[in-house]
Amino acid sequence: MTALGTSDLPAISNFSAENTREWVRIARELGVAEPVAVQPRYNLVDRTIERDLVPVADELGLAVVPYSALASGFLTGKYPSSDPAGQASPRAGTAASYATPEGLAIVAALEEVASAHGVSVASAALGWLRAKGTVPIASASRVEQVDGLLAGARLELRVDEIASLDAASDAYAGTKV
């Protein structure tokens, strides 16, 4: 048997906690490579994985690499209305669905954190995910957005800022929007 390279190690996407645990059990039983990471949807307006998948990932030593880190752009602050009319982005409809009083309170909390650090709202949202021990996936539709994404990779939030964002998004902890 040859040694596995890093490109030979599997990761799993959108599996429940139970199915993740089962995948690992079967991999161990068969003596094949176990997954090294899980890729769920996770952000400040969708924290459902905290209830069950995060504890399983921690227990099994799996990295959490969330997608939709910016909730289809809502957590950039550029969708302040629940009406997607006039928005050019194909994600505007999904992003607008988060523009509830609770969702807008999260954006306001992000704006406060972002302002304290001199970064964009998107950077603050990514910084929160990093503070949660994840490696978020985010995309840019324009070159000028890349700096904000990179700033999110370097941003170190204070404990009180993490607590503030947690509190602002408590309505979304353990529930699916």
Coordinates of C-alpha atoms in Angstrom, one line a residue:
M1 CA 0.0 0.0 0.0
T2 CA 1.4 3.4 -0.9
A3 CA 1.2 6.5 1.3
L4 CA -1.7 8.8 0.6
G5 CA -1.0 12.3 -0.7
T6 CA -3.1 15.2 0.5
S7 CA -5.0 15.1 -2.8
D8 CA -6.1 11.6 -2.0
L9 CA -7.9 12.5 1.2
P10 CA -11.7 12.9 0.9
A11 CA -14.0 15.5 2.2
I12 CA -17.8 15.4 2.3
S13 CA -20.3 18.1 1.6
N14 CA -23.8 18.6 2.9
F15 CA -23.9 15.4 5.0
S16 CA -25.8 15.3 8.2
A17 CA -24.0 14.7 11.5
E18 CA -25.4 11.1 11.5
N19 CA -24.3 10.4 7.9
T20 CA -20.8 12.0 8.6
R21 CA -20.4 9.7 11.6
E22 CA -21.5 6.7 9.4
W23 CA -19.1 7.6 6.6
V24 CA -16.2 7.6 9.1
R25 CA -17.3 4.4 10.7
I26 CA -17.5 2.6 7.3
A27 CA -14.1 4.1 6.2
R28 CA -12.5 2.7 9.3
E29 CA -14.2 -0.6 8.9
L30 CA -13.0 -0.9 5.3
G31 CA -9.6 0.5 6.1
V32 CA -9.9 3.3 3.5
A33 CA -9.1 7.0 3.8
E34 CA -11.4 8.8 6.2
P35 CA -12.7 12.3 5.3
V36 CA -10.6 15.1 6.6
A37 CA -13.2 17.9 6.2
V38 CA -16.9 18.6 6.0
Q39 CA -18.4 21.3 3.8
P40 CA -21.7 22.6 5.1
R41 CA -23.6 25.8 4.6
Y42 CA -22.7 28.0 7.5
N43 CA -22.9 31.7 8.2
L44 CA -24.4 34.2 10.6
V45 CA -28.0 33.7 9.2
D46 CA -27.7 29.9 9.0
R47 CA -26.0 28.4 12.1
T48 CA -27.9 25.1 12.1
I49 CA -24.6 23.1 12.0
E50 CA -23.7 24.3 15.5
R51 CA -26.3 22.0 17.0
D52 CA -25.1 18.7 15.6
L53 CA -22.5 18.7 12.8
V54 CA -19.9 20.9 14.6
P55 CA -19.7 18.7 17.7
V56 CA -19.4 15.6 15.4
A57 CA -16.7 17.3 13.3
D58 CA -14.8 18.3 16.5
E59 CA -15.1 14.7 17.9
L60 CA -13.8 13.2 14.7
G61 CA -11.1 15.8 14.0
L62 CA -12.7 17.1 10.8
A63 CA -12.0 20.5 9.5
V64 CA -15.2 22.6 8.8
V65 CA -15.0 24.4 5.4
P66 CA -18.3 26.3 5.1
Y67 CA -19.7 27.5 1.8
S68 CA -22.2 30.4 1.5
A69 CA -20.1 32.2 4.0
L70 CA -21.7 35.5 3.0
A71 CA -25.2 34.2 2.6
S72 CA -25.5 34.9 -1.1
G73 CA -24.1 38.4 -0.6
F74 CA -26.5 39.4 2.2
L75 CA -23.7 39.6 4.8
T76 CA -21.8 42.1 2.6
G77 CA -24.4 44.7 3.5
K78 CA -25.4 45.4 -0.1
Y79 CA -28.9 43.9 0.2
P80 CA -30.7 46.1 2.8
S81 CA -34.2 45.4 1.4
S82 CA -36.4 42.3 1.1
D83 CA -37.3 43.5 -2.4
P84 CA -34.7 42.2 -4.9
A85 CA -36.2 44.3 -7.7
G86 CA -33.5 46.4 -9.5
Q87 CA -30.7 44.2 -8.3
A88 CA -28.5 42.9 -11.0
S89 CA -27.1 40.0 -9.1
P90 CA -28.6 36.5 -9.7
R91 CA -28.2 36.0 -5.9
A92 CA -30.3 39.1 -5.1
G93 CA -33.5 37.0 -4.5
T94 CA -31.8 34.7 -2.0
A95 CA -30.0 37.5 -0.3
A96 CA -33.2 39.6 -0.1
S97 CA -34.9 36.7 1.7
Y98 CA -32.6 37.4 4.7
A99 CA -33.5 41.1 4.9
T100 CA -35.8 40.5 7.9
P101 CA -35.5 42.7 11.1
E102 CA -33.3 39.9 12.6
G103 CA -31.1 39.7 9.5
L104 CA -30.7 43.4 9.3
A105 CA -29.7 43.5 13.0
I106 CA -26.9 41.1 12.1
V107 CA -25.7 43.4 9.3
A108 CA -25.8 46.3 11.8
A109 CA -23.7 44.4 14.3
L110 CA -21.3 43.4 11.4
E111 CA -21.0 47.1 10.4
E112 CA -20.0 48.0 14.0
V113 CA -17.3 45.4 14.1
A114 CA -16.1 46.2 10.6
S115 CA -15.9 49.9 11.4
A116 CA -13.8 49.2 14.5
H117 CA -11.3 47.3 12.4
G118 CA -11.4 49.5 9.3
V119 CA -12.6 46.6 7.1
S120 CA -15.6 45.7 5.0
V121 CA -18.8 44.1 6.4
A122 CA -17.9 41.0 4.4
S123 CA -14.5 40.9 6.1
A124 CA -16.2 41.0 9.5
A125 CA -18.5 38.1 8.5
L126 CA -15.6 36.0 7.3
G127 CA -13.7 36.9 10.5
W128 CA -16.5 35.6 12.6
L129 CA -16.5 32.3 10.7
R130 CA -12.7 32.0 11.2
A131 CA -13.2 32.8 14.9
K132 CA -15.6 29.8 15.0
G133 CA -12.7 27.6 13.9
T134 CA -13.7 27.2 10.3
V135 CA -12.0 27.9 7.0
P136 CA -14.7 29.7 5.0
I137 CA -15.2 29.6 1.3
A138 CA -16.2 33.0 -0.3
S139 CA -16.3 34.2 -3.8
A140 CA -15.9 37.6 -5.5
S141 CA -17.8 38.6 -8.6
R142 CA -15.5 41.6 -9.1
V143 CA -11.8 42.1 -8.6
E144 CA -12.3 45.0 -6.2
Q145 CA -14.0 42.6 -3.8
V146 CA -10.9 40.4 -3.4
D147 CA -9.2 42.7 -0.9
G148 CA -12.2 42.4 1.5
L149 CA -12.1 38.7 1.3
L150 CA -8.4 38.7 2.0
A151 CA -8.9 41.1 5.0
G152 CA -11.4 38.6 6.4
A153 CA -8.7 35.9 6.3
R154 CA -6.4 38.1 8.5
L155 CA -9.0 39.7 10.8
E156 CA -8.7 38.7 14.4
L157 CA -12.0 39.5 16.3
R158 CA -12.0 40.2 20.0
V159 CA -14.0 38.0 22.3
D160 CA -16.6 40.7 22.9
E161 CA -17.0 41.2 19.1
I162 CA -17.6 37.5 18.6
A163 CA -20.1 37.5 21.5
S164 CA -21.9 40.5 20.0
L165 CA -22.2 38.8 16.6
D166 CA -23.3 35.6 18.3
A167 CA -26.0 37.5 20.2
A168 CA -27.2 39.3 17.0
S169 CA -27.5 36.0 15.2
D170 CA -28.9 33.9 18.1
A171 CA -32.3 33.7 16.2
Y172 CA -30.4 31.6 13.6
A173 CA -28.5 29.3 16.0
G174 CA -29.6 25.8 15.6
T175 CA -32.5 26.6 13.2
K176 CA -32.7 26.7 9.5
V177 CA -34.0 29.8 7.7

